[in-house]
Short mmCIF file of C-alpha atoms and ligand atoms in Angstrom, two decimals:
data_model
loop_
_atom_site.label_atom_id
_atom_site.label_comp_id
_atom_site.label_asym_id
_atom_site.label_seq_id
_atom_site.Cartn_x
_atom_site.Cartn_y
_atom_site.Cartn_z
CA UNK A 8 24.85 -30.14 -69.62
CA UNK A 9 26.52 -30.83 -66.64
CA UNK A 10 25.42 -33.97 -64.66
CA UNK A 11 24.32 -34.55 -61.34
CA UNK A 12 27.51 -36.33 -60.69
CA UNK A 13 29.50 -33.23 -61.27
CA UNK A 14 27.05 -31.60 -59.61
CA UNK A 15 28.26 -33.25 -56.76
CA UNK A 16 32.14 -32.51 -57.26
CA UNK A 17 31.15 -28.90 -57.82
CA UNK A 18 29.20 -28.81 -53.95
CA UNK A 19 32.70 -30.48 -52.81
CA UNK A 20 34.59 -28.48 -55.00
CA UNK A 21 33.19 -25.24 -53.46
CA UNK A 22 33.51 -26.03 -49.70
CA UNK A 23 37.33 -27.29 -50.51
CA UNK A 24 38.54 -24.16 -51.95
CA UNK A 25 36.35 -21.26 -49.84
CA UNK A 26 33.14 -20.59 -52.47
CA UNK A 27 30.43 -21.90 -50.78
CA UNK A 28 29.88 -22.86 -47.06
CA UNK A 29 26.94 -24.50 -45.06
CA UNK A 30 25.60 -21.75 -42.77
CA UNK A 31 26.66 -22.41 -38.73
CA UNK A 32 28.11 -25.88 -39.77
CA UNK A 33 29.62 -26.22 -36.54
CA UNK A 34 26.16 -26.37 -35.29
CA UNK A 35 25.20 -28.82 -37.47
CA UNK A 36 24.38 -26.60 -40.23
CA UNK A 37 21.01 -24.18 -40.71
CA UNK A 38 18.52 -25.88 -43.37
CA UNK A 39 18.83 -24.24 -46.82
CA UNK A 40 20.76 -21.38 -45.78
CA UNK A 41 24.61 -20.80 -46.89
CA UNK A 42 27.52 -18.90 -46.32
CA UNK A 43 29.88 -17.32 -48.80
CA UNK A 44 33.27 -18.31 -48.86
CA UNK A 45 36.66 -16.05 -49.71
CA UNK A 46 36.10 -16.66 -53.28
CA UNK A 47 32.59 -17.29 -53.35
CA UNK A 48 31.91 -13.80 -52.25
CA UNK A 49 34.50 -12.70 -54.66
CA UNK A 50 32.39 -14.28 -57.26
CA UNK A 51 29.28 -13.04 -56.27
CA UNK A 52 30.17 -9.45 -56.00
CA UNK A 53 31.21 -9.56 -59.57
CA UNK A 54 28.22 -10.90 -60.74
CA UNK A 55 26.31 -8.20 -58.77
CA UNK A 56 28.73 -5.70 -60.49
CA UNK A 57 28.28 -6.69 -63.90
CA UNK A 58 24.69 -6.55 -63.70
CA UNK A 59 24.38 -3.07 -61.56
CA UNK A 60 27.28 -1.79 -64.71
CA UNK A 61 24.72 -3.04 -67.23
CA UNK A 62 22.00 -1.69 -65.51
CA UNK A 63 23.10 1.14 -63.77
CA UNK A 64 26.13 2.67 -64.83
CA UNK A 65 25.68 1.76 -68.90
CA UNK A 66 22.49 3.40 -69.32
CA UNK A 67 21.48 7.28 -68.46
CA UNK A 68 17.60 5.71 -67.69
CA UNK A 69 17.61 3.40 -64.70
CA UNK A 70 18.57 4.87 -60.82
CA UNK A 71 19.59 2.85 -58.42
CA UNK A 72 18.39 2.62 -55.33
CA UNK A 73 19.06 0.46 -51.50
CA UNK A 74 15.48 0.11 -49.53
CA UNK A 75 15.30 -0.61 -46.12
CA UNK A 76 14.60 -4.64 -45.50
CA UNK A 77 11.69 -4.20 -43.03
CA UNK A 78 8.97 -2.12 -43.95
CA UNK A 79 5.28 -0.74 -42.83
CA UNK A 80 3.19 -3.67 -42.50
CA UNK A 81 0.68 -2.07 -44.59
CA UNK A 82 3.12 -2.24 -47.77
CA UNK A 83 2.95 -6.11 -47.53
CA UNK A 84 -1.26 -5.46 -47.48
CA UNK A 85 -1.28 -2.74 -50.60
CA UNK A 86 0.70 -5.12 -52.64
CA UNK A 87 -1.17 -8.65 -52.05
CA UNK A 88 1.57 -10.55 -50.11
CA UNK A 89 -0.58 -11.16 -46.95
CA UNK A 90 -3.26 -12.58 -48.18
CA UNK A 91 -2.13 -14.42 -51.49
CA UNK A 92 1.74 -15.11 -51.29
CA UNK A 93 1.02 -17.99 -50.57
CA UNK A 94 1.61 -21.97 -51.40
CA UNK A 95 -0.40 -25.06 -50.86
CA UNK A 96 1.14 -27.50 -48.43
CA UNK A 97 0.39 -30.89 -48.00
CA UNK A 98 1.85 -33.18 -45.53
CA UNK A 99 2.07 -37.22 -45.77
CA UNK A 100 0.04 -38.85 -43.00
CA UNK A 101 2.48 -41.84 -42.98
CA UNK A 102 5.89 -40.38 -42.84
CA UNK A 103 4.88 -36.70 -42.25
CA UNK A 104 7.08 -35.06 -45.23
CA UNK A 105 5.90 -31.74 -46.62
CA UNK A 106 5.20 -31.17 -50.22
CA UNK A 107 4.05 -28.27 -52.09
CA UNK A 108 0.94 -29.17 -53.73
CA UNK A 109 1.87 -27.83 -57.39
CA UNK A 110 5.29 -29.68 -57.32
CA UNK A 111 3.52 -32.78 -57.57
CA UNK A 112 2.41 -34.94 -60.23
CA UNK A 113 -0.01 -37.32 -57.96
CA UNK A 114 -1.56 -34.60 -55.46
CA UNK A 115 -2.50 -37.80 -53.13
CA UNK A 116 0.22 -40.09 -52.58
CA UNK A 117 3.40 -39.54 -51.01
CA UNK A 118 6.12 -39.47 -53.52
CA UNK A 119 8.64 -41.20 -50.88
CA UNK A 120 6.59 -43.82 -48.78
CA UNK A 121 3.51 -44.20 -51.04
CA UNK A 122 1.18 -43.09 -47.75
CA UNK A 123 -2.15 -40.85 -47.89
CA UNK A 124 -1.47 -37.28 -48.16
CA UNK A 125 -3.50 -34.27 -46.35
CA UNK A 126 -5.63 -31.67 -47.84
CA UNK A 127 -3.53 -28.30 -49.06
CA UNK A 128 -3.33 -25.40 -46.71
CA UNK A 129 -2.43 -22.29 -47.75
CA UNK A 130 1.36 -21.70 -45.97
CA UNK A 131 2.25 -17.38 -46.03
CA UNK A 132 5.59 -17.68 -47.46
CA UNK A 133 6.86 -14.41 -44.91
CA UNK A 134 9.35 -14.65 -42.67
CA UNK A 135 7.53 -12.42 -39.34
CA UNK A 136 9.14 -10.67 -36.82
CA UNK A 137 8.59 -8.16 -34.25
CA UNK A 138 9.68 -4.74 -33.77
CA UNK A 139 10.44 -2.80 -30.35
CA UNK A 140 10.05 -4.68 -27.52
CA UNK A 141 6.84 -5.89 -27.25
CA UNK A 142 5.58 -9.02 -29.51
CA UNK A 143 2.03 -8.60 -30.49
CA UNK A 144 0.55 -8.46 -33.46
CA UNK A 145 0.23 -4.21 -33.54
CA UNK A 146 4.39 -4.57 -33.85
CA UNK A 147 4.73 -7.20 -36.13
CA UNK A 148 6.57 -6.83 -39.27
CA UNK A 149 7.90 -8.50 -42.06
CA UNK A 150 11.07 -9.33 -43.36
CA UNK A 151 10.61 -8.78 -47.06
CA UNK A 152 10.18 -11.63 -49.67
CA UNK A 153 11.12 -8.89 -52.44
CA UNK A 154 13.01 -6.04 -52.70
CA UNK A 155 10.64 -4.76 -55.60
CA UNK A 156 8.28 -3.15 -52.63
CA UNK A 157 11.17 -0.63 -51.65
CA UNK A 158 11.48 0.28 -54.94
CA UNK A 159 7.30 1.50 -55.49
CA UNK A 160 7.44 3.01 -52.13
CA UNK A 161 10.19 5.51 -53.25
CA UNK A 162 8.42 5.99 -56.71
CA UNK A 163 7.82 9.83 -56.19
CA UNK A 164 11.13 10.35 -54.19
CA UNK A 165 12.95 9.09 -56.98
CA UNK A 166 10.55 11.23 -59.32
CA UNK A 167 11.15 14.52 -57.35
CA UNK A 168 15.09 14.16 -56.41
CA UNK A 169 16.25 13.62 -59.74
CA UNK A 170 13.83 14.68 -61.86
CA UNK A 171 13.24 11.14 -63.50
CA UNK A 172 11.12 11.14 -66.88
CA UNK A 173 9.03 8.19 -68.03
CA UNK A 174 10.42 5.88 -69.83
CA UNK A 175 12.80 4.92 -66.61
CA UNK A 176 13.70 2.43 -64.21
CA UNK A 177 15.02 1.98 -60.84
CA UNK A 178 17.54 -1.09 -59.67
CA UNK A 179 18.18 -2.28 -56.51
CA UNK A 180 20.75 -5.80 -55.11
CA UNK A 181 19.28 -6.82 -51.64
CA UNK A 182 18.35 -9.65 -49.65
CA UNK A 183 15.07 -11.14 -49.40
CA UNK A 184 12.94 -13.99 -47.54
CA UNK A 185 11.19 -16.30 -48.32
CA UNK A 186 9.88 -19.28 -46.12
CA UNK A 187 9.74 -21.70 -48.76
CA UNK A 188 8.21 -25.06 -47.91
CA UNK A 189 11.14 -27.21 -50.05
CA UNK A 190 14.10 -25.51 -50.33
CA UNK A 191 16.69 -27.24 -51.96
CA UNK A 192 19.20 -28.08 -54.90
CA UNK A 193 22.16 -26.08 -52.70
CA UNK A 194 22.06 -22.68 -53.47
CA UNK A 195 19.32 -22.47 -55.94
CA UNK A 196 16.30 -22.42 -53.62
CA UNK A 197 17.09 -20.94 -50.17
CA UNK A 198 14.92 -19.39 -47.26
CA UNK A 199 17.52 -16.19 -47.77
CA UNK A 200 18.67 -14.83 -51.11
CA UNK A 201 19.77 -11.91 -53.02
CA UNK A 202 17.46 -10.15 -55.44
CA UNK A 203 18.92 -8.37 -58.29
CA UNK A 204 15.63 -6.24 -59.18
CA UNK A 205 14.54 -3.37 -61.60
CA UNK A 206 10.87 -1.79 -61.96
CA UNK A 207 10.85 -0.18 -65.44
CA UNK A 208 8.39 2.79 -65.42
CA UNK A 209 6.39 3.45 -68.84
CA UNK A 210 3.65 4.99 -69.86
CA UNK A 211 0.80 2.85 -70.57
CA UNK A 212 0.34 1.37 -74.00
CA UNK A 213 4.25 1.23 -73.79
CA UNK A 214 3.90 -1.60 -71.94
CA UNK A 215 4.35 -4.64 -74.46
CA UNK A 216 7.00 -2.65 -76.25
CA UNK A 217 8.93 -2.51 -73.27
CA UNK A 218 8.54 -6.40 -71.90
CA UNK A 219 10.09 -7.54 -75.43
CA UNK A 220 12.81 -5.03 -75.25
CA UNK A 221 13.83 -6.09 -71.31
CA UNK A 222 12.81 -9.92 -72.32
CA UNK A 223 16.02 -9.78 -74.73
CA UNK A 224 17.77 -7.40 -73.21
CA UNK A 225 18.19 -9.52 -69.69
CA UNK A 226 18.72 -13.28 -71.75
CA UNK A 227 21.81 -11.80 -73.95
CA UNK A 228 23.35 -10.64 -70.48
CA UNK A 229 23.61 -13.81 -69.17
CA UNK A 230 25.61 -15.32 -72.27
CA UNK A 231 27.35 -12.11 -72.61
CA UNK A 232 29.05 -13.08 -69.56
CA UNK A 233 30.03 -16.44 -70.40
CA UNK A 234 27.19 -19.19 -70.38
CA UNK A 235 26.72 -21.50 -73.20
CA UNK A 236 23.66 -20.41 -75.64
CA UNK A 237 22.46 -23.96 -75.46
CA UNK A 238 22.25 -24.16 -71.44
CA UNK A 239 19.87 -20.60 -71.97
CA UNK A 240 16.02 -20.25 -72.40
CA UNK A 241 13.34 -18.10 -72.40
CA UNK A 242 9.98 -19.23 -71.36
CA UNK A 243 6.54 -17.76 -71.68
CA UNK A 244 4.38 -18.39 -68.29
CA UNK A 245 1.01 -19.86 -69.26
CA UNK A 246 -1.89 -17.97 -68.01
CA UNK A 247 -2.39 -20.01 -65.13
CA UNK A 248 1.26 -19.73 -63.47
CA UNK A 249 1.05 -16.09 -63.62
CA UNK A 250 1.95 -14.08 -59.96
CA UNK A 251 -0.86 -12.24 -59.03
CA UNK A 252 0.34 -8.81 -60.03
CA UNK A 253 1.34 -10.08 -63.83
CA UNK A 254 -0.45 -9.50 -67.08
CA UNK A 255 2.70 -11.26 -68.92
CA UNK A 256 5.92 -12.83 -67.58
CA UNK A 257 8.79 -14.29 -69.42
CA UNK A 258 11.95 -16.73 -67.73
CA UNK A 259 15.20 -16.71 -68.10
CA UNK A 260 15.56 -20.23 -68.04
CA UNK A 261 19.22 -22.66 -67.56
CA UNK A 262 19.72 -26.22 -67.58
CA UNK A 263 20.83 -27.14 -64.25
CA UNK A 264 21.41 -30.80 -63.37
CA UNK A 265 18.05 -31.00 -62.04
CA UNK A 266 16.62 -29.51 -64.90
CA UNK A 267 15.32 -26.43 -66.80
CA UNK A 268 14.61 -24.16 -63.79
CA UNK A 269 14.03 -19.87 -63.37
CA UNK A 270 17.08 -17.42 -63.07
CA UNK A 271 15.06 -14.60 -63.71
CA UNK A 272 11.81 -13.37 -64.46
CA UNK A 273 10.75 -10.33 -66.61
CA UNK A 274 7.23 -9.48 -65.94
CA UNK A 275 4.73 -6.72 -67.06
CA UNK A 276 3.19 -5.96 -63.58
CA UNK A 277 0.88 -2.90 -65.59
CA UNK A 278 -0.33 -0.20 -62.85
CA UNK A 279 -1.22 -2.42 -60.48
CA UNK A 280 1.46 -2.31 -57.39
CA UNK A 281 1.54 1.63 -57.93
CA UNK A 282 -2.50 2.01 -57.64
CA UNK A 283 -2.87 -0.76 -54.92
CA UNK A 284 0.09 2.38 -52.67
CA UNK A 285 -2.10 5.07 -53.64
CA UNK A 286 -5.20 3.52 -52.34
CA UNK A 287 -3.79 2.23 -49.53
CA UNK A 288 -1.34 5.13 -48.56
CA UNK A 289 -3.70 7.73 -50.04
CA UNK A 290 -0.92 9.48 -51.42
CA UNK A 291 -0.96 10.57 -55.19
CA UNK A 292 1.50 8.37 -57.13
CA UNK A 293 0.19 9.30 -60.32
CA UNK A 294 3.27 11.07 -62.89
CA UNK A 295 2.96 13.85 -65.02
CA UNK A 296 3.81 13.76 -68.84
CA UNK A 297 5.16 17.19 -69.77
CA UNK A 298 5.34 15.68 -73.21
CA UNK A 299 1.94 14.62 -73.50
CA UNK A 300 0.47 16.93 -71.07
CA UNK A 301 -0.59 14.11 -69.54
CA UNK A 302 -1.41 12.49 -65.89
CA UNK A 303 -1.31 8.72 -65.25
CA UNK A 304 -0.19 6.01 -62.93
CA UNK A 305 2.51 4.04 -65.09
CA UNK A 306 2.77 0.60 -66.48
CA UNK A 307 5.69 -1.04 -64.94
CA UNK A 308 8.21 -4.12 -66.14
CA UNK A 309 9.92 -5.86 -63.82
CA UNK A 310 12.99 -8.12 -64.81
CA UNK A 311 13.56 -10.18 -61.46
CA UNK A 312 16.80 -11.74 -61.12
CA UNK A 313 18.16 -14.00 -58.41
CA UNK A 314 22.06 -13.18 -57.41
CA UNK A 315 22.54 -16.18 -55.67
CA UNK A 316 20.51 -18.63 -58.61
CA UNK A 317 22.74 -15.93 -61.33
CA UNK A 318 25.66 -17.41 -59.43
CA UNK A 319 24.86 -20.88 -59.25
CA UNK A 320 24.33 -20.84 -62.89
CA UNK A 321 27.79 -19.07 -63.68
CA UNK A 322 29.86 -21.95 -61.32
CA UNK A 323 27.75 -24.52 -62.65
CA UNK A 324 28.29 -22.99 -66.50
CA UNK A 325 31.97 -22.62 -66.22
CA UNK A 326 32.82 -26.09 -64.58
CA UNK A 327 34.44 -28.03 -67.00
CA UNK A 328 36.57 -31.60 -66.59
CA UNK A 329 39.72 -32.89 -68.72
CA UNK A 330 41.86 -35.88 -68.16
CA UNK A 331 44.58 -34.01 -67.01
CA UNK A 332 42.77 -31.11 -64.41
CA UNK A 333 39.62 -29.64 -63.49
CA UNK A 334 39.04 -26.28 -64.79
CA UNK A 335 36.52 -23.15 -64.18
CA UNK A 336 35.44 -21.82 -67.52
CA UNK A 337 34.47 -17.99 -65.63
CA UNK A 338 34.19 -15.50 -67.97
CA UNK A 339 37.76 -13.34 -66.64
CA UNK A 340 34.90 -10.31 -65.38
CA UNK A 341 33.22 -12.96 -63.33
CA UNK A 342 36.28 -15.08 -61.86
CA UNK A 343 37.36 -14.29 -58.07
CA UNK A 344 40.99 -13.98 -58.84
CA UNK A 345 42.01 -12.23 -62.16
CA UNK A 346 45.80 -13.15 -61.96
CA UNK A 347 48.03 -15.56 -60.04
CA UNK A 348 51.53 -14.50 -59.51
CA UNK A 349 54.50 -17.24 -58.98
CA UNK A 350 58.21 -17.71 -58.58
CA UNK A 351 59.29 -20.34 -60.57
CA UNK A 352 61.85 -21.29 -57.63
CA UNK A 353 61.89 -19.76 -53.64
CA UNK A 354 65.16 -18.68 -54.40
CA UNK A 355 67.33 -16.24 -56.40
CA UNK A 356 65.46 -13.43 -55.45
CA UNK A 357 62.42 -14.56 -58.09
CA UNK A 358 60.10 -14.62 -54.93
CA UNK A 359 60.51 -10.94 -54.07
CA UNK A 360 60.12 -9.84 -58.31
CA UNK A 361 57.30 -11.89 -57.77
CA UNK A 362 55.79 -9.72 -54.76
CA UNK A 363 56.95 -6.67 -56.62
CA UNK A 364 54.75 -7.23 -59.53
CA UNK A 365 51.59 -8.83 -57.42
CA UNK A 366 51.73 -5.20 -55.44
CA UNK A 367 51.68 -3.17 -58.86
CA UNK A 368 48.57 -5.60 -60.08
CA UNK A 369 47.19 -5.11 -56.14
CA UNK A 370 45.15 -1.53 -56.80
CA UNK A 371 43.72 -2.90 -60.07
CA UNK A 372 42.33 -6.66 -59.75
CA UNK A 373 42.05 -8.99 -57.19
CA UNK A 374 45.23 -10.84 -57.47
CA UNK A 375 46.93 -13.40 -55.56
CA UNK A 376 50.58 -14.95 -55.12
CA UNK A 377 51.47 -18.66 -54.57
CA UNK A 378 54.85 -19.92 -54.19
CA UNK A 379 53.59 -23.55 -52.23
CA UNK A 380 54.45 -26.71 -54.72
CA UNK A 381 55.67 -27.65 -58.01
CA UNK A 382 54.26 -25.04 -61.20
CA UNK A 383 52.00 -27.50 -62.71
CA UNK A 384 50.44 -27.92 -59.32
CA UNK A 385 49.85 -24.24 -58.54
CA UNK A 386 48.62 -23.87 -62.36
CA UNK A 387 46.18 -26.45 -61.86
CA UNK A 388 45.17 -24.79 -58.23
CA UNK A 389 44.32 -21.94 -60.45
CA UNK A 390 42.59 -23.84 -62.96
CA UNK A 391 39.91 -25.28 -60.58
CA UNK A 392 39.34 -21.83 -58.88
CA UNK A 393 38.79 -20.57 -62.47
CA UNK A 394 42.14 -17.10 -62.30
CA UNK A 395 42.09 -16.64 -66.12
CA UNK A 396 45.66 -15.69 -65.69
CA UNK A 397 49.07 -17.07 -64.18
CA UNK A 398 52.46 -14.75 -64.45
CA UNK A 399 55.65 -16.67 -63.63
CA UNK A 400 59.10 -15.02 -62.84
CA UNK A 401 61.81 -16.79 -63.87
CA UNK A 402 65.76 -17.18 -64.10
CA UNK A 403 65.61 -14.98 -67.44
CA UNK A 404 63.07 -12.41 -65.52
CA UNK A 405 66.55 -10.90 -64.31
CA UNK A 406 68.17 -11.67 -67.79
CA UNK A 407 65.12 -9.37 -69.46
CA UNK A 408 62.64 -7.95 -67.66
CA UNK A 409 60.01 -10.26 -68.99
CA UNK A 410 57.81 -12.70 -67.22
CA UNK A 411 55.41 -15.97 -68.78
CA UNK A 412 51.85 -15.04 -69.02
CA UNK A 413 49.95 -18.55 -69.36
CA UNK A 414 46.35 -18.64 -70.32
CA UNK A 415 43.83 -21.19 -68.42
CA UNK A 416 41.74 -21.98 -71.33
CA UNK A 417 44.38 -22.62 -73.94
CA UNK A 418 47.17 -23.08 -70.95
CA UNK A 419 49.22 -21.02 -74.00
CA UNK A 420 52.35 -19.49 -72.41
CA UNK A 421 53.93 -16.53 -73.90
CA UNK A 422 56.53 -13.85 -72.72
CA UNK A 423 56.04 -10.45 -71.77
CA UNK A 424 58.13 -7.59 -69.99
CA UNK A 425 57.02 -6.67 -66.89
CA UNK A 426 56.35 -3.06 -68.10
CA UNK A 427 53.42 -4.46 -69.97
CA UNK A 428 51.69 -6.64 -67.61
CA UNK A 429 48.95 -4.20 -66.53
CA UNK A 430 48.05 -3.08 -70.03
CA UNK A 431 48.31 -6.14 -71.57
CA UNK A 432 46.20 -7.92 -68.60
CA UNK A 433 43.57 -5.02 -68.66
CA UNK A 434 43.07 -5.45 -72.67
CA UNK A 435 42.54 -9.07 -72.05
CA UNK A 436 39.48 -8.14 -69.35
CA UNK A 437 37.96 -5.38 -71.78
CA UNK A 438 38.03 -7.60 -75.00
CA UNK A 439 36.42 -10.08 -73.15
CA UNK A 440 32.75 -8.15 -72.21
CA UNK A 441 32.69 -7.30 -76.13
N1 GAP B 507 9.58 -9.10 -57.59
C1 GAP B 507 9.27 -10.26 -58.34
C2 GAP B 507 9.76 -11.48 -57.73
O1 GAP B 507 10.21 -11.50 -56.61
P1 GAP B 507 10.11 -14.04 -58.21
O2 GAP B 507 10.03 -14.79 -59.52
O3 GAP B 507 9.35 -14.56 -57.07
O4 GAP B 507 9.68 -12.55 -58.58
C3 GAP B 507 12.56 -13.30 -58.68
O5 GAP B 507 11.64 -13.90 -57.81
C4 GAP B 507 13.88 -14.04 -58.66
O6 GAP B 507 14.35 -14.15 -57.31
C5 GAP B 507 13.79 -15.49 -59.16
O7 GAP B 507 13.87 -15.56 -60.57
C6 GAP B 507 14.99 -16.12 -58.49
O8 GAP B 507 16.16 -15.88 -59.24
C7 GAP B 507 15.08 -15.37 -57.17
N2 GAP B 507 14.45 -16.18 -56.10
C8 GAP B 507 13.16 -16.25 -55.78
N3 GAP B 507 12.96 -17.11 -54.76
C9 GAP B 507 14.18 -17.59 -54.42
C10 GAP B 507 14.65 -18.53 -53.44
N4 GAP B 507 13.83 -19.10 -52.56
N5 GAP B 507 15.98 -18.80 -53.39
C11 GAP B 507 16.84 -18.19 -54.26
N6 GAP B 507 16.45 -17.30 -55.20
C12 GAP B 507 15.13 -17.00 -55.28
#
């Protein structure tokens, strides 16, 4: 497990070399909100691609789909969010922190000064805003605090375009907000976030079938794409944690430094978000079985997953310490950079055979080229950024067309002609999703 100490060096770690910035920091910064850096958005786009390939492009069964953000206020009444998604807040009389009720063990005394705390309210976690010009309450709307409302909404469109059957799902990556009353732990709980979601469509009866299939199904992707078994769990929610909406939930649980806490959740939400649009929209969402001749509103699972928590945990997975250098672990689908490309020396023409090959690599992976410092430094540069690959060109490059390709994990070198590069780089990549 990695401790909160290295916790720390992986915050630093990620504003030194361009992951992960505090939002407006010039201004001081924004509470819990954060920017992407030049490699953190590198490594969160590949972690959004690997799961929209699993979902999406893998399967024949799942569509995807990209929903507005604001919606018709009356979506947020048909599926429960205005009146119950909600948490309890209390505030210390003494110091005047907030707490969330259910995050504490003593409900009240103030966890930091000891003082009297105030009854819960109930706090509307969603973010409001107003649309057009005037700002009263007939033209407020919401910013959403899922995307899985986009994805009901378009039910029958999805239905009727492309003639979706039952058993099927629709995916969709997209922000959401969330006006959390403790944000916190960097990236892990913030006030904006990415949703990776998919509603699974079956027919009823189906139902438990299909939660144990997505249950496993979601927890092998995760270690599939590099985190370690033991940092992984799946936990049942106890009756009384369940959302609303859920008859059943599983999470995808991983040991962060602050504990075992959610990645994803897989829930059976049965008919209910479907029926609750019908009534409200009085338009018929029902589906009809040509199979079974039959008419019905269907049972839906929902595996939930969080692309900025997914990312978190993939950064946090991969960091790894040894005496000599600090090294990022990224499974080579997952890390920003794919290859780094060096001259040994800035001379002899070795920097421009080094160009040459870094603009054949160019159209296939996102590569890069360093020529600044000694070799071991720009190796170990690599090494705490997490490039699974460095290619040197040398004084024999001229001698025999061949380059070194040096591995991060075993930091094995071997030579290779240029002529095989790609091929050889692109095996490496496959064989590692198998
Ligand atoms: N549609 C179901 C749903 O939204 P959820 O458990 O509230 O379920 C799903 O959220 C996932 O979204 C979580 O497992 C987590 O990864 C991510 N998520 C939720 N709130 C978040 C927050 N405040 N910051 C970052 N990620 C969050």
């Amino acid at each position: 497990m990695t401790t909160p100490e290295q916790m720390e060096k992986i915050v630093s770690l990620c504003k030194r070399r361009g992951f992960i910035f505090q939002s407006s920091e010039i201004y001081g910064g924004l509470n819990s909100c954060w920017d992407y850096g030049p490699l953190g958005v590198e490594l969160k786009r590949n972690v959004k691609d690997a799961w929209w390939r699993s979902v999406v492009y893998e399967r024949d069964d799942i569509y995807g789909l990209d929903a507005s953000i604001l919606m018709h206020p009356k979506v947020w009444e048909a599926s429960g969010h205005i009146e119950g998604f909600s948490d309890p807040l209390v505030d210390c009389k003494k110091c005047k922190h907030r707490f969330r009720q259910d995050h504490l063990d003593n409900t009240e005394i103030c966890p930091d000064c000891g003082g009297e705390l105030t009854e819960a309210r109930q706090f509307n976690l969603m973010f409001k805003t107003f649309m057009g010009p005037v700002e009263d309450s007939a033209s407020t709307v919401y910013m959403r605090p899922e995307t899985a409302q986009g994805i009901f909404v378009n039910f029958q469109n999805v239905v009727k375009s492309s003639r979706a059957k039952v058993p099927f799902g629709i995916a969709q990556i997209g922000k959401a907000f969330r006006n959390e009353i403790t944000p916190g732990n960097f990236t892990f709980r913030t006030r904006e976030f990415e949703q990776m979601e998919i509603e699974f469509f079956v027919k009823p009866g189906d139902d438990e079938e299909w939660l144990h299939y997505w249950k496993n199904e979601r927890f092998n992707w995760y270690s599939q794409y590099g985190i370690k078994q033991e940092n992984l769990k799946l936990r049942k929610h106890d009756d009384d944690e369940l959302a609303h909406y859920a008859k059943e939930c599983y999470d995808v649980e991983y040991l962060f430094p602050f504990g075992w806490s959610e990645l994803e959740g897989i829930a059976s939400r049965t008919d209910f978000d479907l029926t609750q649009h019908q009534t409200f929209s009085k338009k018929n969402l029902t589906y009809f079985d040509e199979a079974a001749k039959e008419r019905y509103i269907p049972y839906v699972i929902e595996p939930s997953a969080g692309a900025d928590r997914s990312t978190l945990a993939f950064l946090v997975d991969a960091y790894d310490e040894e005496p000599e250098r600090v090294v990022l672990r990224f499974h080579p689908k997952i890390a920003p950079i794919k290859a780094a490309i060096f001259p040994l020396m800035r001379k002899d023409g070795q920097p421009e055979k080094a160009r040459e090959i870094e603009e054949m690599l160019r159209p296939h992976f996102k590569v890069m080229y360093d020529e600044a410092g000694n070799i071991g430094r720009r190796y170990r540069r690599q090494d705490e950024i997490g490039t699974p690959f460095c290619i040197t060109v040398d004084h024999d490059t001229f001698q025999d067309d061949s380059v070194t390709l040096r591995d991060r994990d075993s930091m094995e070198q071997v030579r290779l002609p240029i002529s095989g590069i790609l091929d050889t780089l692109q095996g490496r990549l496959e064989k590692s999703s198998d």
